[in-house]
Amino acid sequence: MVNVPRLVIAAPSSGSGKTTVATGLMAAFSERGLAVSPHKVGPDYIDPGYHALAVSPAAAGASGPAGAPGAAARVRPGRNLDAYMCGPGLIGPLFAHGAAGCDLAVVEGVMGLYDGASGQGELASTAQVSKLLRAPVVLVVDASSQSRSVAALVHGFASWDPEVRIGGVILNKVATDRHERLLREALDESGVPVMGVLRRADGVTAPSRHLGLVPVAERRAEAVGSMRELAARVRAGCDLEALLALARSAPALDVTPWEPAVEPVAPVAGAGRPVIAVAGGSAFTFSYAEHTELLAAAGADVVPFDPLRDEELPAGTRGLVIGGGFPEVYAPELSANEPLRKAVAELAYSGAPVAAECAGLLYLARSLDGAPMCGVLAADARMSGRLTLGYREAVAVGDSALARAGTRVRGHEFHRTLLEPGAGAAPAWGVVHPERRVEGFVQGGVHASYLHTHWAAAPELARRFVERCTA
C-alpha cells in the first residue's frame, strides 16, 4: 500500500497556467521542508526538468525548518506518467517508485483534463491518471475573460466524470480585487472551493522556442532565480494548508512500486561492468530517469558526458546512448567538437551498441543544417516548418542491439526536423499506427530512430543493450 499525499494539477485546456502553478507549488512546498516528488502526465521532457529544479536544494535555498520531514537534500528527477507508452497498469507502480519516501507528490497534467491519445477515449489523459492514482484534482482556470461563467465551466468539468474528484480551483490571471470577488461569488454555488488566486501580473514566464519552453539545463542560473520568485508568488496567492489537506485526503493506493529489476547480464570474466556513456548537457536534455536505472540494474556502469564540452567519450566506453534534445540549436558547437565526433564514429564503426533517439539520430547523421555531424549514417538533417507530433505504435523490423525482430513498442515523436532519407536499408521500426511506414536505421550495432520510447514498458530493451555491450 502507498500512502503518499498527492495532488493532480489540471486545467480545462493548454495555456491555462498549470505548469506555472504545479511548478510553483512544488517549489513552495519544498521551501517548507517537505520532500516533494514531481511528476508529469504524458511524454513531455521539458516540464520535468523544471519540476526537478523546483524540488532541488538550489531552488529551495535551504533544507527547510528544523525538524521538517527532510526537504531536498536528495535531488529527485521529474518523472513521467504516460498511460499510452507504458500502459495504465504501470502508472501506479511508476508513481510509487518515484514518490517513495516523500511527504507529498505533485502531478502536473497534460493539455486539458479530459484530453488524451487521439481517438482513444480517456487513454493517457490527466483524468485517467488521476483515477489510476486515486488522486484529487486541482483545476487551474484562466479567468482573464470571464466572471460568473467560471462557475458553469468548473461545474461542467467536475460533473463530467464522477470518478474524477475535483477538490479545488486555482484562479489564474485575475485582474483586480473586484474581478476576484465576482469569481469567488460565482464559485460559491459550485461547491468546489477556491484554493488560490494568481493575479494577471503574477506570471513568471520561461523563454520558449520551436518545441516549447527552453529546457532548464540551458538556463539554470536564471531559472533558479525565477523559481524562487515563482514559489513566493504561488505561496502568497495559494492556500498551501488547504492544498496539503486535500493531498492528504487521497486514499491508500494498492500498488507495488516499480523496480528497475531486470535480470542482470552475466559479466564476462575479468571484464567487469560495461561502461555505457549517456549523452547529456544542454544539447541532449530529453531522457527518462528509468532508462539509466534499468541499464544500471542490468549490470552497466552508466557514465554521463556532454557532447558540447567533452572531447572524448568516457574511459572504457563499450556502449553509447544518445537521447533527445535540441542539437539543431547547437549544431555549430556540436560540429566544432571534431574530436568527439570522430570518437563517436569510431565507436559506431567498431560495432559497439549505440542507441539513438531523435536528437541522437540527427547527431549520427552526416550533417545538420549543413554543419558536419558524426557521419555514421548516410543521411542529412535540416530544420523544417512542420511539427511532427504524436503517439506511435511500432514493431522492430529486424534484430538490433536494442530489440529483437518483432518487438512491439509504443512511442512518441516530437520534432521540427526532416531527415533525408528517413530510413536506411535496414530500418529501425515499422510504424503500424497511426500510419504504416518504416523509419530509422539499424547499422552494425547502431539503432537510430526519431521514435522516443519508454523502457519501463519494455525492460528487455535495456537488458539486451547491456548484454550486447558485455559481449
PDB file of C-alpha atoms in Angstrom, residues 221-385:
ATOM      1  CA  ALA A 221      21.254  30.082 -13.180  1.00  0.00           C
ATOM      2  CA  GLU A 222      18.445  32.287 -14.482  1.00  0.00           C
ATOM      3  CA  ALA A 223      15.883  29.538 -13.836  1.00  0.00           C
ATOM      4  CA  VAL A 224      16.871  29.212 -10.161  1.00  0.00           C
ATOM      5  CA  GLY A 225      16.081  32.872  -9.573  1.00  0.00           C
ATOM      6  CA  SER A 226      12.795  32.606 -11.467  1.00  0.00           C
ATOM      7  CA  MET A 227      11.862  29.512  -9.475  1.00  0.00           C
ATOM      8  CA  ARG A 228      12.302  31.275  -6.146  1.00  0.00           C
ATOM      9  CA  GLU A 229      10.178  34.177  -7.379  1.00  0.00           C
ATOM     10  CA  LEU A 230       7.534  31.780  -8.649  1.00  0.00           C
ATOM     11  CA  ALA A 231       7.462  29.935  -5.322  1.00  0.00           C
ATOM     12  CA  ALA A 232       6.980  33.237  -3.473  1.00  0.00           C
ATOM     13  CA  ARG A 233       4.081  34.277  -5.696  1.00  0.00           C
ATOM     14  CA  VAL A 234       2.349  30.908  -5.511  1.00  0.00           C
ATOM     15  CA  ARG A 235       2.886  30.840  -1.741  1.00  0.00           C
ATOM     16  CA  ALA A 236       1.309  34.279  -1.416  1.00  0.00           C
ATOM     17  CA  GLY A 237      -1.617  33.516  -3.705  1.00  0.00           C
ATOM     18  CA  CYS A 238      -2.489  29.938  -2.742  1.00  0.00           C
ATOM     19  CA  ASP A 239      -3.783  28.346   0.444  1.00  0.00           C
ATOM     20  CA  LEU A 240      -0.985  25.836   0.955  1.00  0.00           C
ATOM     21  CA  GLU A 241      -2.574  24.402   4.092  1.00  0.00           C
ATOM     22  CA  ALA A 242      -5.831  23.673   2.275  1.00  0.00           C
ATOM     23  CA  LEU A 243      -3.955  22.155  -0.663  1.00  0.00           C
ATOM     24  CA  LEU A 244      -1.879  19.963   1.655  1.00  0.00           C
ATOM     25  CA  ALA A 245      -5.022  18.827   3.471  1.00  0.00           C
ATOM     26  CA  LEU A 246      -6.591  17.932   0.118  1.00  0.00           C
ATOM     27  CA  ALA A 247      -3.485  15.971  -0.847  1.00  0.00           C
ATOM     28  CA  ARG A 248      -3.602  14.091   2.453  1.00  0.00           C
ATOM     29  CA  SER A 249      -7.213  13.109   1.789  1.00  0.00           C
ATOM     30  CA  ALA A 250      -6.115  10.809  -1.037  1.00  0.00           C
ATOM     31  CA  PRO A 251      -6.787   7.177  -0.034  1.00  0.00           C
ATOM     32  CA  ALA A 252      -4.111   4.500   0.132  1.00  0.00           C
ATOM     33  CA  LEU A 253      -3.040   3.197  -3.254  1.00  0.00           C
ATOM     34  CA  ASP A 254      -2.906  -0.595  -3.506  1.00  0.00           C
ATOM     35  CA  VAL A 255       0.123  -0.966  -5.779  1.00  0.00           C
ATOM     36  CA  THR A 256       3.608  -2.412  -5.608  1.00  0.00           C
ATOM     37  CA  PRO A 257       6.310   0.119  -6.516  1.00  0.00           C
ATOM     38  CA  TRP A 258       8.015  -0.469  -9.842  1.00  0.00           C
ATOM     39  CA  GLU A 259      11.609  -1.610  -9.577  1.00  0.00           C
ATOM     40  CA  PRO A 260      14.265  -1.479 -12.318  1.00  0.00           C
ATOM     41  CA  ALA A 261      14.823  -5.171 -11.637  1.00  0.00           C
ATOM     42  CA  VAL A 262      15.708  -6.795 -14.915  1.00  0.00           C
ATOM     43  CA  GLU A 263      17.764  -9.964 -14.756  1.00  0.00           C
ATOM     44  CA  PRO A 264      21.400  -8.796 -14.609  1.00  0.00           C
ATOM     45  CA  VAL A 265      23.578  -9.691 -17.551  1.00  0.00           C
ATOM     46  CA  ALA A 266      26.334 -12.135 -16.596  1.00  0.00           C
ATOM     47  CA  PRO A 267      29.636 -10.240 -16.797  1.00  0.00           C
ATOM     48  CA  VAL A 268      32.448 -11.501 -18.957  1.00  0.00           C
ATOM     49  CA  ALA A 269      35.187 -12.964 -16.760  1.00  0.00           C
ATOM     50  CA  GLY A 270      37.664 -10.258 -15.822  1.00  0.00           C
ATOM     51  CA  ALA A 271      35.845  -7.570 -17.808  1.00  0.00           C
ATOM     52  CA  GLY A 272      33.743  -6.032 -15.025  1.00  0.00           C
ATOM     53  CA  ARG A 273      30.653  -3.949 -15.626  1.00  0.00           C
ATOM     54  CA  PRO A 274      30.486  -2.430 -19.123  1.00  0.00           C
ATOM     55  CA  VAL A 275      30.638   1.354 -19.286  1.00  0.00           C
ATOM     56  CA  ILE A 276      27.677   2.858 -21.142  1.00  0.00           C
ATOM     57  CA  ALA A 277      28.104   6.534 -21.975  1.00  0.00           C
ATOM     58  CA  VAL A 278      24.896   8.607 -21.923  1.00  0.00           C
ATOM     59  CA  ALA A 279      24.831  11.972 -23.701  1.00  0.00           C
ATOM     60  CA  GLY A 280      23.674  14.947 -21.656  1.00  0.00           C
ATOM     61  CA  GLY A 281      24.349  18.658 -21.331  1.00  0.00           C
ATOM     62  CA  SER A 282      22.407  21.462 -22.970  1.00  0.00           C
ATOM     63  CA  ALA A 283      22.025  19.770 -26.366  1.00  0.00           C
ATOM     64  CA  PHE A 284      20.689  16.423 -25.103  1.00  0.00           C
ATOM     65  CA  THR A 285      18.204  17.071 -22.319  1.00  0.00           C
ATOM     66  CA  PHE A 286      15.392  14.623 -23.192  1.00  0.00           C
ATOM     67  CA  SER A 287      15.554  11.400 -21.196  1.00  0.00           C
ATOM     68  CA  TYR A 288      13.559   9.259 -18.810  1.00  0.00           C
ATOM     69  CA  ALA A 289      15.150   8.538 -15.427  1.00  0.00           C
ATOM     70  CA  GLU A 290      14.019   4.918 -15.644  1.00  0.00           C
ATOM     71  CA  HIS A 291      16.304   4.284 -18.632  1.00  0.00           C
ATOM     72  CA  THR A 292      19.538   4.771 -16.725  1.00  0.00           C
ATOM     73  CA  GLU A 293      18.065   2.922 -13.733  1.00  0.00           C
ATOM     74  CA  LEU A 294      17.330  -0.078 -15.958  1.00  0.00           C
ATOM     75  CA  LEU A 295      20.780  -0.017 -17.544  1.00  0.00           C
ATOM     76  CA  ALA A 296      22.407   0.028 -14.107  1.00  0.00           C
ATOM     77  CA  ALA A 297      20.138  -2.769 -12.875  1.00  0.00           C
ATOM     78  CA  ALA A 298      21.113  -4.859 -15.880  1.00  0.00           C
ATOM     79  CA  GLY A 299      24.752  -4.574 -14.894  1.00  0.00           C
ATOM     80  CA  ALA A 300      26.149  -1.465 -16.582  1.00  0.00           C
ATOM     81  CA  ASP A 301      28.111   1.479 -15.226  1.00  0.00           C
ATOM     82  CA  VAL A 302      26.238   4.486 -16.636  1.00  0.00           C
ATOM     83  CA  VAL A 303      28.507   7.498 -17.191  1.00  0.00           C
ATOM     84  CA  PRO A 304      27.161  10.846 -18.457  1.00  0.00           C
ATOM     85  CA  PHE A 305      29.080  13.075 -20.844  1.00  0.00           C
ATOM     86  CA  ASP A 306      28.426  16.378 -22.608  1.00  0.00           C
ATOM     87  CA  PRO A 307      28.940  16.428 -26.391  1.00  0.00           C
ATOM     88  CA  LEU A 308      29.269  20.211 -26.275  1.00  0.00           C
ATOM     89  CA  ARG A 309      32.214  20.129 -23.860  1.00  0.00           C
ATOM     90  CA  ASP A 310      33.838  16.707 -23.714  1.00  0.00           C
ATOM     91  CA  GLU A 311      36.305  15.852 -26.476  1.00  0.00           C
ATOM     92  CA  GLU A 312      36.462  12.176 -25.527  1.00  0.00           C
ATOM     93  CA  LEU A 313      33.968   9.512 -24.605  1.00  0.00           C
ATOM     94  CA  PRO A 314      34.192   8.263 -21.002  1.00  0.00           C
ATOM     95  CA  ALA A 315      37.092   5.904 -20.429  1.00  0.00           C
ATOM     96  CA  GLY A 316      36.275   2.308 -21.319  1.00  0.00           C
ATOM     97  CA  THR A 317      33.036   3.132 -23.151  1.00  0.00           C
ATOM     98  CA  ARG A 318      31.512  -0.018 -24.630  1.00  0.00           C
ATOM     99  CA  GLY A 319      28.064   1.319 -25.447  1.00  0.00           C
ATOM    100  CA  LEU A 320      26.504   4.684 -26.170  1.00  0.00           C
ATOM    101  CA  VAL A 321      23.019   6.126 -25.557  1.00  0.00           C
ATOM    102  CA  ILE A 322      22.122   9.460 -27.180  1.00  0.00           C
ATOM    103  CA  GLY A 323      18.615  10.620 -26.337  1.00  0.00           C
ATOM    104  CA  GLY A 324      16.540  13.581 -27.422  1.00  0.00           C
ATOM    105  CA  GLY A 325      17.163  17.281 -27.160  1.00  0.00           C
ATOM    106  CA  PHE A 326      17.988  20.288 -29.297  1.00  0.00           C
ATOM    107  CA  PRO A 327      21.028  19.556 -31.484  1.00  0.00           C
ATOM    108  CA  GLU A 328      19.578  21.932 -34.090  1.00  0.00           C
ATOM    109  CA  VAL A 329      20.126  24.830 -31.647  1.00  0.00           C
ATOM    110  CA  TYR A 330      23.722  23.786 -31.015  1.00  0.00           C
ATOM    111  CA  ALA A 331      24.677  22.432 -34.441  1.00  0.00           C
ATOM    112  CA  PRO A 332      27.720  24.740 -34.890  1.00  0.00           C
ATOM    113  CA  GLU A 333      29.083  23.875 -31.427  1.00  0.00           C
ATOM    114  CA  LEU A 334      28.486  20.140 -31.853  1.00  0.00           C
ATOM    115  CA  SER A 335      30.157  20.261 -35.244  1.00  0.00           C
ATOM    116  CA  ALA A 336      33.126  22.197 -33.857  1.00  0.00           C
ATOM    117  CA  ASN A 337      33.827  19.389 -31.373  1.00  0.00           C
ATOM    118  CA  GLU A 338      35.533  17.314 -34.049  1.00  0.00           C
ATOM    119  CA  PRO A 339      37.481  15.047 -31.661  1.00  0.00           C
ATOM    120  CA  LEU A 340      34.277  13.769 -30.067  1.00  0.00           C
ATOM    121  CA  ARG A 341      32.514  13.362 -33.410  1.00  0.00           C
ATOM    122  CA  LYS A 342      35.392  11.174 -34.557  1.00  0.00           C
ATOM    123  CA  ALA A 343      35.322   9.187 -31.313  1.00  0.00           C
ATOM    124  CA  VAL A 344      31.597   8.527 -31.693  1.00  0.00           C
ATOM    125  CA  ALA A 345      32.048   7.467 -35.317  1.00  0.00           C
ATOM    126  CA  GLU A 346      34.921   5.134 -34.419  1.00  0.00           C
ATOM    127  CA  LEU A 347      32.856   3.532 -31.656  1.00  0.00           C
ATOM    128  CA  ALA A 348      29.945   3.011 -34.036  1.00  0.00           C
ATOM    129  CA  TYR A 349      32.156   1.620 -36.799  1.00  0.00           C
ATOM    130  CA  SER A 350      33.655  -0.836 -34.305  1.00  0.00           C
ATOM    131  CA  GLY A 351      30.232  -2.453 -33.958  1.00  0.00           C
ATOM    132  CA  ALA A 352      29.662  -1.275 -30.377  1.00  0.00           C
ATOM    133  CA  PRO A 353      25.996  -0.851 -29.405  1.00  0.00           C
ATOM    134  CA  VAL A 354      24.648   2.660 -29.970  1.00  0.00           C
ATOM    135  CA  ALA A 355      21.033   3.608 -29.167  1.00  0.00           C
ATOM    136  CA  ALA A 356      19.995   6.998 -30.557  1.00  0.00           C
ATOM    137  CA  GLU A 357      16.591   8.670 -30.332  1.00  0.00           C
ATOM    138  CA  CYS A 358      15.552  11.804 -32.231  1.00  0.00           C
ATOM    139  CA  ALA A 359      18.355  14.246 -31.356  1.00  0.00           C
ATOM    140  CA  GLY A 360      20.741  11.308 -31.233  1.00  0.00           C
ATOM    141  CA  LEU A 361      19.623  10.298 -34.720  1.00  0.00           C
ATOM    142  CA  LEU A 362      20.490  13.771 -36.018  1.00  0.00           C
ATOM    143  CA  TYR A 363      23.868  13.745 -34.272  1.00  0.00           C
ATOM    144  CA  LEU A 364      24.781  10.487 -36.007  1.00  0.00           C
ATOM    145  CA  ALA A 365      23.827  11.859 -39.447  1.00  0.00           C
ATOM    146  CA  ARG A 366      26.251  13.310 -41.981  1.00  0.00           C
ATOM    147  CA  SER A 367      25.056  16.858 -41.420  1.00  0.00           C
ATOM    148  CA  LEU A 368      22.519  19.005 -39.601  1.00  0.00           C
ATOM    149  CA  ASP A 369      21.548  22.259 -41.331  1.00  0.00           C
ATOM    150  CA  GLY A 370      24.773  21.974 -43.302  1.00  0.00           C
ATOM    151  CA  ALA A 371      27.031  21.518 -40.264  1.00  0.00           C
ATOM    152  CA  PRO A 372      29.009  18.247 -40.270  1.00  0.00           C
ATOM    153  CA  MET A 373      27.889  15.750 -37.629  1.00  0.00           C
ATOM    154  CA  CYS A 374      29.297  12.304 -36.806  1.00  0.00           C
ATOM    155  CA  GLY A 375      28.768  10.852 -40.283  1.00  0.00           C
ATOM    156  CA  VAL A 376      27.735   7.419 -39.029  1.00  0.00           C
ATOM    157  CA  LEU A 377      24.505   7.433 -41.055  1.00  0.00           C
ATOM    158  CA  ALA A 378      24.244   8.231 -44.763  1.00  0.00           C
ATOM    159  CA  ALA A 379      21.562  10.850 -44.161  1.00  0.00           C
ATOM    160  CA  ASP A 380      21.295  14.608 -43.801  1.00  0.00           C
ATOM    161  CA  ALA A 381      19.015  16.569 -41.474  1.00  0.00           C
ATOM    162  CA  ARG A 382      17.563  20.056 -41.621  1.00  0.00           C
ATOM    163  CA  MET A 383      15.060  22.212 -39.795  1.00  0.00           C
ATOM    164  CA  SER A 384      11.608  22.465 -41.310  1.00  0.00           C
ATOM    165  CA  GLY A 385       8.456  24.466 -40.683  1.00  0.00           C
TER     166      GLY A 385
END
